[in-house]
Coordinates of C-alpha atoms (C1' of nucleotides) in Angstrom, one line a residue:
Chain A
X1 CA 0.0 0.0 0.0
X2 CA 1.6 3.1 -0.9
X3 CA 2.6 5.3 2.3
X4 CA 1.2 9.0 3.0
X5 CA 4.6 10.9 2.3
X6 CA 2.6 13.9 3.5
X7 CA 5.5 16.0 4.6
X8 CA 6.5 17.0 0.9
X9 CA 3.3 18.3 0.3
X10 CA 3.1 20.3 3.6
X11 CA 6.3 22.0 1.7
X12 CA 5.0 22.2 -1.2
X13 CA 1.8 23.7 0.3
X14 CA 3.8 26.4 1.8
X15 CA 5.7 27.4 -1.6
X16 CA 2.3 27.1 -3.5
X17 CA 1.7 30.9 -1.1
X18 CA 5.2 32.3 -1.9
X19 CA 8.9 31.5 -2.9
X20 CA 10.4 30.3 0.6
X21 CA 13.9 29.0 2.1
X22 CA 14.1 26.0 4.1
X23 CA 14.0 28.2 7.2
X24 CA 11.3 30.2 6.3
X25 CA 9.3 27.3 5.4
X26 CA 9.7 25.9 8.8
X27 CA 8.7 28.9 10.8
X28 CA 5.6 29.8 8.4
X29 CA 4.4 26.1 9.0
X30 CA 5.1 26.8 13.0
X31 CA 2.9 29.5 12.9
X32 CA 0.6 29.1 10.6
X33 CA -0.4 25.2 10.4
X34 CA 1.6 24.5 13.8
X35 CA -1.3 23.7 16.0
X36 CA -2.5 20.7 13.8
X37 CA 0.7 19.8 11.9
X38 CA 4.4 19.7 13.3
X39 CA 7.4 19.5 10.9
X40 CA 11.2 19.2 11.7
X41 CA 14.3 20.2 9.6
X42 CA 15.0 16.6 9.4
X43 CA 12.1 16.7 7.4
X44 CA 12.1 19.7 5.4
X45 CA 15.7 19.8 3.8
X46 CA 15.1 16.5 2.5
X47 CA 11.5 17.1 1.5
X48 CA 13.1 19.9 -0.1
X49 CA 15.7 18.2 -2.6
X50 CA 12.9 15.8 -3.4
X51 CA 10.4 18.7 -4.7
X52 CA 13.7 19.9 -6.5
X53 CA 14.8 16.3 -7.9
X54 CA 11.3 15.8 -9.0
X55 CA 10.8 19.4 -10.8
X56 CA 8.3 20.3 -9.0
X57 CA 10.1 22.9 -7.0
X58 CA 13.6 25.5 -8.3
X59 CA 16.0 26.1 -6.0
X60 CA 17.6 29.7 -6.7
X61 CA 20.5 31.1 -4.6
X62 CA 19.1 34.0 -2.7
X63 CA 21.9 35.1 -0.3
X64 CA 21.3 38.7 0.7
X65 CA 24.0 41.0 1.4
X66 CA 25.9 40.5 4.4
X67 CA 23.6 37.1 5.2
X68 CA 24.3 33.4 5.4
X69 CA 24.1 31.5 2.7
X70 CA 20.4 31.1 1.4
X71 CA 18.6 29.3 -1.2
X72 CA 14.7 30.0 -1.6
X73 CA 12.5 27.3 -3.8
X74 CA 9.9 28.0 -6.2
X75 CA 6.9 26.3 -7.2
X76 CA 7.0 24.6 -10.7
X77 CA 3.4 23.8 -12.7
X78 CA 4.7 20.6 -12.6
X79 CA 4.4 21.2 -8.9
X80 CA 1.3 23.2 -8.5
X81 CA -0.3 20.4 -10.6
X82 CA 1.1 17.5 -7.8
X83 CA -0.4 19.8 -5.1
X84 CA -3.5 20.1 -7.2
X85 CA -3.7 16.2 -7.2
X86 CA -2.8 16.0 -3.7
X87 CA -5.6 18.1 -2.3
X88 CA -8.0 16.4 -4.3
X89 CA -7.8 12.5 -2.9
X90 CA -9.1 12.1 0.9
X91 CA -6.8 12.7 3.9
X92 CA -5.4 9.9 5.6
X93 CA -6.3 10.0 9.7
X94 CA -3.6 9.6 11.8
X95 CA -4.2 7.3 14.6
X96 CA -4.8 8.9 18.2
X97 CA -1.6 9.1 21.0
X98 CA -2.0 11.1 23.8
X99 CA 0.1 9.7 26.6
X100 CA -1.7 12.0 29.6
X101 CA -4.9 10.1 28.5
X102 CA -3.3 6.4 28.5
X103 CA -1.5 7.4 32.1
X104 CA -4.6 8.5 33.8
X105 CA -6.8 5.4 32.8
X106 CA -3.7 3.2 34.0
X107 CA -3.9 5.5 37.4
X108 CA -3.9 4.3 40.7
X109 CA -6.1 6.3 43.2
X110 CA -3.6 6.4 46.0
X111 CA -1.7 8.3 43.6
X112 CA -3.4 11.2 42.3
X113 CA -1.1 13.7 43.0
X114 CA 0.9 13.6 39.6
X115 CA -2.3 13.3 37.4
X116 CA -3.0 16.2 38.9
X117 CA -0.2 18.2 38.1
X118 CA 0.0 16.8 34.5
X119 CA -3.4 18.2 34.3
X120 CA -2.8 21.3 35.7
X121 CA -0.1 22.2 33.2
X122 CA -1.8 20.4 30.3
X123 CA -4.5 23.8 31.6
X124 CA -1.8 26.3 31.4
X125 CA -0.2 25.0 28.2
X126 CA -3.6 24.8 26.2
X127 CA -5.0 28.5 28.1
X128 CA -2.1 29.9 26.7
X129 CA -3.2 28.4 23.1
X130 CA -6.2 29.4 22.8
X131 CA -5.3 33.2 23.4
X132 CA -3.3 33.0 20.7
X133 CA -5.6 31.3 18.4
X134 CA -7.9 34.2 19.4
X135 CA -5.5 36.8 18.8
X136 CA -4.8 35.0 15.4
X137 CA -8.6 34.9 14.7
X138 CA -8.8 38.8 15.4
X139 CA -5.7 39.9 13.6
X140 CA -6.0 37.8 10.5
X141 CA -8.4 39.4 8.4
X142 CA -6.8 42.8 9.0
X143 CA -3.6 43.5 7.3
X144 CA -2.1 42.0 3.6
X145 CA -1.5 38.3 4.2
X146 CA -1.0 36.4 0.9
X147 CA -2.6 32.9 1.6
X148 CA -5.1 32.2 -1.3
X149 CA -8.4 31.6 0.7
X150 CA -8.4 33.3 4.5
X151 CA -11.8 31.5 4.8
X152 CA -9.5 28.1 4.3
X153 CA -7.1 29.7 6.9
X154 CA -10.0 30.5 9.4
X155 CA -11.6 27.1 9.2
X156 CA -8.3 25.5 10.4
X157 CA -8.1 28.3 13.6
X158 CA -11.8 27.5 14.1
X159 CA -11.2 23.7 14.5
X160 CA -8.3 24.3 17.2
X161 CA -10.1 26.8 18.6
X162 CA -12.4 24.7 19.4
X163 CA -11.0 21.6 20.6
X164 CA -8.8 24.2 22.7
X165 CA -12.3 25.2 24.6
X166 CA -13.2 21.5 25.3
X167 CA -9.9 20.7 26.5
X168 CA -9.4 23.7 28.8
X169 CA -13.1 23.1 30.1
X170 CA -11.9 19.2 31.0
X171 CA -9.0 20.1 32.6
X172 CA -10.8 22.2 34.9
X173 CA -13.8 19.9 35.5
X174 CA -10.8 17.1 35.8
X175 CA -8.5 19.4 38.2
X176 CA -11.8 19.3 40.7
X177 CA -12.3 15.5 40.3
X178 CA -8.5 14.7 41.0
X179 CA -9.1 17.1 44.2
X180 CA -11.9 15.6 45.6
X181 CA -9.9 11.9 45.6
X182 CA -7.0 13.4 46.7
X183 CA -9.0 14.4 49.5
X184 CA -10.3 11.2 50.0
X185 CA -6.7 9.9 49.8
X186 CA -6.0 11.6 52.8
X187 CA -8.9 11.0 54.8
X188 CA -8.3 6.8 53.6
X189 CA -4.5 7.4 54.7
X190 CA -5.5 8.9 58.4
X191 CA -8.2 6.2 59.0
X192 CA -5.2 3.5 58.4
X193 CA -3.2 5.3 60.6
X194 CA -6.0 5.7 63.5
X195 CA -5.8 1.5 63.0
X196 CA -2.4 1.3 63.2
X197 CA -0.8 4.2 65.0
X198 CA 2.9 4.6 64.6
X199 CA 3.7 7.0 67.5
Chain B
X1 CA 17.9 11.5 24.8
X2 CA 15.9 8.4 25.7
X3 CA 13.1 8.0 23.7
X4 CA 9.4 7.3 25.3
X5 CA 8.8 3.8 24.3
X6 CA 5.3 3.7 25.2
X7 CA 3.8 0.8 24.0
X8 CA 5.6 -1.9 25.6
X9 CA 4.0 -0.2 29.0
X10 CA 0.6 0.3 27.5
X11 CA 0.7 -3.6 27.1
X12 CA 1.6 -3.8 30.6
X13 CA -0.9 -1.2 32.0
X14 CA -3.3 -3.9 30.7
X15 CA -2.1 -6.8 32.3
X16 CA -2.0 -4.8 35.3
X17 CA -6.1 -5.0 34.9
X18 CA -5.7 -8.8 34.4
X19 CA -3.9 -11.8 33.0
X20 CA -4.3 -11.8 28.8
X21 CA -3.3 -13.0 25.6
X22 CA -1.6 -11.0 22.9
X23 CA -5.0 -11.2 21.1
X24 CA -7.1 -10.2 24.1
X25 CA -4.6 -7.4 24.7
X26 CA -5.2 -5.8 21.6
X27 CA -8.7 -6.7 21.5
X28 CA -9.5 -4.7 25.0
X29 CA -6.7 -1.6 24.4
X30 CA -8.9 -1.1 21.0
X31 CA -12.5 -1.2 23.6
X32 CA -10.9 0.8 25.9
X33 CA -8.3 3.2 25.2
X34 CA -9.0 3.0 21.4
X35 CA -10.3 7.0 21.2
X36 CA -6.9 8.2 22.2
X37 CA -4.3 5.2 22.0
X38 CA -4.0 3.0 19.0
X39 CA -1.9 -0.1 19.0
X40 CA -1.2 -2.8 16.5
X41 CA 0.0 -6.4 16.9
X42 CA 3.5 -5.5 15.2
X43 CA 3.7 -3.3 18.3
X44 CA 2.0 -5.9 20.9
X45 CA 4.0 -9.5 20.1
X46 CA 7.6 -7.7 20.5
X47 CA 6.1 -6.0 23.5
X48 CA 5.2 -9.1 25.2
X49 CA 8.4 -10.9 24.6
X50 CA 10.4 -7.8 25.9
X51 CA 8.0 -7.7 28.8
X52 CA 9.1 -11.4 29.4
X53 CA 12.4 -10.9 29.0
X54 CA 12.9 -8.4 31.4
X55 CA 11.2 -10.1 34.2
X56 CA 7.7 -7.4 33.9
X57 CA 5.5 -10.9 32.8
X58 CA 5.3 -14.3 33.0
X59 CA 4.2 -16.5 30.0
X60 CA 1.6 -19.4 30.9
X61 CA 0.8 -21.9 28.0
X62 CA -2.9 -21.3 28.0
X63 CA -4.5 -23.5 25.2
X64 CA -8.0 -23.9 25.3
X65 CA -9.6 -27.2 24.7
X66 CA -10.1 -27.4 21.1
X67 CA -8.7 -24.2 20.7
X68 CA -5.8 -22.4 18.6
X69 CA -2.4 -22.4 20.6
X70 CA -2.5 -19.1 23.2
X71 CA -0.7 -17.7 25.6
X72 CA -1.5 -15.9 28.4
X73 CA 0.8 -13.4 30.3
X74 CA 0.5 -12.6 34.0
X75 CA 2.8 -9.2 35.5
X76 CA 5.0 -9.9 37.9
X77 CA 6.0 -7.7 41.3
X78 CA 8.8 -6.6 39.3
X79 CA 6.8 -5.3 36.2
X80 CA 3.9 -3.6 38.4
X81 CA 7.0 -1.4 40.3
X82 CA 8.0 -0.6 36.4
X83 CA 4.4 0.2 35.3
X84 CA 4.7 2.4 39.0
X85 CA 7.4 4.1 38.0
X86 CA 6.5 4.7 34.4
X87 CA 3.1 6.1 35.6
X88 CA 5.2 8.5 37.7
X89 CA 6.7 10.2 35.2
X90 CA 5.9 13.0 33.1
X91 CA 4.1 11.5 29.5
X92 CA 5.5 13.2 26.5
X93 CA 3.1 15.1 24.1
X94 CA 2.5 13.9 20.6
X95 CA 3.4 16.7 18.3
X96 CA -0.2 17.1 16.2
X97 CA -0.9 15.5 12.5
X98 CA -4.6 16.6 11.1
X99 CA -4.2 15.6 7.5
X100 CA -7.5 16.7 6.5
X101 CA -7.0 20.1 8.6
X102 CA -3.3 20.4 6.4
X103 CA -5.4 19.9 3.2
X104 CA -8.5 22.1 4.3
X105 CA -5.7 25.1 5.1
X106 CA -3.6 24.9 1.0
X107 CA -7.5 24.2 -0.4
X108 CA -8.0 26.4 -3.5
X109 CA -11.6 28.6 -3.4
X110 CA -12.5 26.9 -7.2
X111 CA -12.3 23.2 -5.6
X112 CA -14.2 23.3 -2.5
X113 CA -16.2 20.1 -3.5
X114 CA -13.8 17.6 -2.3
X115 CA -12.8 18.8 1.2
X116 CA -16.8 19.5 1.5
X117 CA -17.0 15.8 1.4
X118 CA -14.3 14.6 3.9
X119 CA -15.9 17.0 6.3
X120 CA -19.5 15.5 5.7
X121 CA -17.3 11.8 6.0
X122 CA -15.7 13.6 9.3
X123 CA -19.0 14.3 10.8
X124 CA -20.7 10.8 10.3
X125 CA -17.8 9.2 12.0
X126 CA -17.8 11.5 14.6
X127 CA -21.3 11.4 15.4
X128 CA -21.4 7.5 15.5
X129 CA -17.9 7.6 17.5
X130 CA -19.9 10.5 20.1
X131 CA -22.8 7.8 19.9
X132 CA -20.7 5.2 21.3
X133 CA -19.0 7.2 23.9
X134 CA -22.3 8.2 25.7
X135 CA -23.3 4.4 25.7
X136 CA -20.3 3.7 27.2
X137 CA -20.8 6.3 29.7
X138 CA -23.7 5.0 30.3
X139 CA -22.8 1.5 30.6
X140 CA -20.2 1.5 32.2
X141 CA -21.2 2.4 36.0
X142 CA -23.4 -0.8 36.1
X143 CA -22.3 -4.4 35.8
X144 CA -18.9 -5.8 36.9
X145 CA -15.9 -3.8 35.7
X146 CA -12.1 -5.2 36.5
X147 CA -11.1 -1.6 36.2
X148 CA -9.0 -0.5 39.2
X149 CA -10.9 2.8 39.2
X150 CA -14.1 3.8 37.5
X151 CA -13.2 7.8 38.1
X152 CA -10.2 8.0 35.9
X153 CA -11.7 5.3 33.6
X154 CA -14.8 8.8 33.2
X155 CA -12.6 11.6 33.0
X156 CA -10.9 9.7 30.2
X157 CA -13.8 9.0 28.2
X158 CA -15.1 12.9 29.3
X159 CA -11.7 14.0 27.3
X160 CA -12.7 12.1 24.4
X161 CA -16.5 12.8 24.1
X162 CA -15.7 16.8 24.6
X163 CA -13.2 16.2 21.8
X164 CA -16.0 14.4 20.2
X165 CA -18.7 17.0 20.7
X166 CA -16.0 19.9 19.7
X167 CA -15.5 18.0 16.5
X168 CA -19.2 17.6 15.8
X169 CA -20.0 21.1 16.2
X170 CA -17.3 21.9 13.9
X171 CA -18.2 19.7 11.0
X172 CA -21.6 21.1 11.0
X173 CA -20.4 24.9 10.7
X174 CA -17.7 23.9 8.5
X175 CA -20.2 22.4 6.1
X176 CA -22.3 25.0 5.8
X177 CA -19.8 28.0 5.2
X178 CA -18.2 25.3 2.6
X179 CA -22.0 25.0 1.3
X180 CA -22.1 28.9 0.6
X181 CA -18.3 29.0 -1.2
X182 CA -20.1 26.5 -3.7
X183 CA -22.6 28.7 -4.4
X184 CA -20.2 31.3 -4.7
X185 CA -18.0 29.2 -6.9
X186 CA -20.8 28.4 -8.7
X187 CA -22.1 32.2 -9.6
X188 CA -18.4 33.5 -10.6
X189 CA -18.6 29.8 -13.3
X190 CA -21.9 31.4 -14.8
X191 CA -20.9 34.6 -14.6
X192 CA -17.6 33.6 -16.0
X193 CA -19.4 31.7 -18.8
X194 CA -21.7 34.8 -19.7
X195 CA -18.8 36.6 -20.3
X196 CA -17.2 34.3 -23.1
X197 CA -20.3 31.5 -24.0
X198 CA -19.3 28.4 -25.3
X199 CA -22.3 27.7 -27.3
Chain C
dC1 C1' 31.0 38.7 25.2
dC2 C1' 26.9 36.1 24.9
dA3 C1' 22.5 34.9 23.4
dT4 C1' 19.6 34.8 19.7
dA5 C1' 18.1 34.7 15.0
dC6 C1' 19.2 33.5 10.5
dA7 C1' 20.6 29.6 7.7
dT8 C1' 21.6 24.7 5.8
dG9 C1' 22.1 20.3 6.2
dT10 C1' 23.4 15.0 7.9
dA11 C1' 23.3 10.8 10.6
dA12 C1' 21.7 7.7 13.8
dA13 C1' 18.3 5.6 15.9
dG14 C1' 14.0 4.3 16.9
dG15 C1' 8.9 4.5 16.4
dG16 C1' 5.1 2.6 14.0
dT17 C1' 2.0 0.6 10.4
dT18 C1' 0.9 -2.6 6.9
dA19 C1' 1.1 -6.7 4.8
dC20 C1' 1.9 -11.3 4.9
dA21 C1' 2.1 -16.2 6.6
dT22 C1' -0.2 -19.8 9.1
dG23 C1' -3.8 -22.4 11.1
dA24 C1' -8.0 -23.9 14.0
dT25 C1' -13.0 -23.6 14.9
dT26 C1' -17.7 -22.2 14.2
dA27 C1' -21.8 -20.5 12.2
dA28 C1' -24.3 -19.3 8.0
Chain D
dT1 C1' -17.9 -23.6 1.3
dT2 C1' -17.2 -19.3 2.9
dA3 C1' -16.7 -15.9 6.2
dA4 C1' -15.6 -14.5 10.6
dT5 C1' -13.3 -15.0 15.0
dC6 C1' -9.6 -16.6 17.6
dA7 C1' -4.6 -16.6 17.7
dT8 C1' 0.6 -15.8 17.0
dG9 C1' 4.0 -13.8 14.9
dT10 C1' 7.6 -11.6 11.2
dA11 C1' 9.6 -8.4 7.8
dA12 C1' 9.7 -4.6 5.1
dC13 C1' 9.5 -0.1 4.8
dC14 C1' 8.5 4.4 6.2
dC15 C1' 8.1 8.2 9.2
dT16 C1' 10.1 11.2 12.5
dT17 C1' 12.7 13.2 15.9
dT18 C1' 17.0 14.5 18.0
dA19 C1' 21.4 15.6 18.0
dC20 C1' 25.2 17.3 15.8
dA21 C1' 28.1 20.3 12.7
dT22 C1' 28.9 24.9 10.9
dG23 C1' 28.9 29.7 10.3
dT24 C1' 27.2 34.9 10.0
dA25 C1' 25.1 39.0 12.0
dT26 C1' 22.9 41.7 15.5
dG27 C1' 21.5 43.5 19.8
dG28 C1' 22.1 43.8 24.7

DNA sequence: CCATACATGTAAAGGGTTACATGATTAA
DNA sequence: TTAATCATGTAACCCTTTACATGTATGG
């Protein structure tokens, strides 16, 4: 069966909007696609010579005075036509691994503590998140930005906005849970201790 | 850096619940943690013979009369301290991969038809998936359960059925604003055609 | 002087899925 | 007879991250 080899088109995605270096390429996908789709150099340089090898992208030195050496890659028709095919057959889902979830089914209850604090970031992390995705949301259709559909773009922020919400909403319901155990943790631990006094 | 290796402990978070076979193994990590933890048997059978091998389970012939050959594995002392101390530890987030979100973001405004259907596919799947969560829900408070704790056994299936909802509610705005950019589309093609007729 | 941003790349190492091979039993 | 379920396992092949190597320019 013929793999997803996804991360060439996520490049090739990103040149479709504008002529890009490898560097540029990796912070536009960091800030544009970042919240639903992470890509590493290790990826990118490689993906890169690939697009190149296979015409669908130009490399063209582009070192600016008094700069590191740079090379930015252009979109062929060749390429815009492999994007074009791309797009058009059905996504392939990636199967679910979250980690926090698997932990905290394998919990014990006289250990709570931990979950708890896993939690309690996991609401930090994902508050923080969603501020930005508003700000994002707000800020977007002011000012030039040069991506061919900002309804596309606003779709995407309205997905993670939302799954943001309903994650921050079950942390907090979660956070009270994991107190009212530990709680009853304690309250288990003294009662054993009444039984068997060590003092 | 050492790198999470994840699955040999998922396979022993489940014998922790009880002794199993390979087969039932990935039979009740697919009923149970399948929403947010996918595992296949190339993952499973090396699992179990590492978990063997390093003292975490014990292997018990386990052939049922006129059944195939099986094997059951029990955890040892040694392997519940592991699955302790693994619990203990921080879990590692899974950098995101939304195909379908990647494609919906480089979509081109003449071609919405296609990502207009995944995201009709999205939302049947979803809504079944959402169906089978609240039975679960449901369910899963009466009758005999081996489950160490009910409570984080909920607030993993709340994550997933707010994810679920979140997803739902998406799809159905999603469609609709899709449903209006085909019209569009549709207007600027007559409109288009007006200008330079074909017949 | 040091940290950070810009900039390009490679290598190792491991993670993970899919497909295949094999075979018994049972129900339609 | 055929399909489905139970059952174990391997091998190929990708995907992916992390760490490393290297160097310039800028701002504090």
């Amino acid at each position: 069966m013929p793999v997803p080899r996804t991360s060439p088109f996520a490049v090739l995605g990103m040149l479709s909007l504008g002529t890009l270096s490898g560097y540029e390429i990796r912070r536009e996908l960091a800030a544009n696609v970042g919240a639903f789709w992470g890509e590493s150099y290790g990826q990118i340089y490689p993906a890169l010579r690939e697009l190149s090898r296979k015409g669908f992208a130009r490399r063209h030195a582009a070192r600016r005075p008094g700069g590191p050496e740079r090379h930015v890659y252009e979109i062929t028709s060749k390429g815009r036509e492999a994007l074009r095919r791309w797009l058009a057959d059905p996504p392939h889902p990636t199967p679910p691994r979250n980690e926090l979830l698997l932990k905290l089914f394998f919990s014990d209850r006289d250990a709570v503590d931990q979950p708890a604090a896993w939690v309690r970031g996991l609401l930090a992390e994902e508050t923080e998140k969603l501020r930005q995705i508003r700000r994002m949301k707000e800020q977007l259709p002011r000012g030039p930005h040069h991506h061919r559909s900002l309804r596309f773009w606003m779709m995407t922020l309205e997905y993670v906005e939302r799954q943001s919400e309903a994650t921050v909403a079950w942390c907090q319901r979660t956070i009270s849970t994991l107190d009212l155990m530990q709680e009853a943790q304690a309250r288990r631990r003294t009662a054993a201790q009444r039984r068997s006094p060590l003092e």
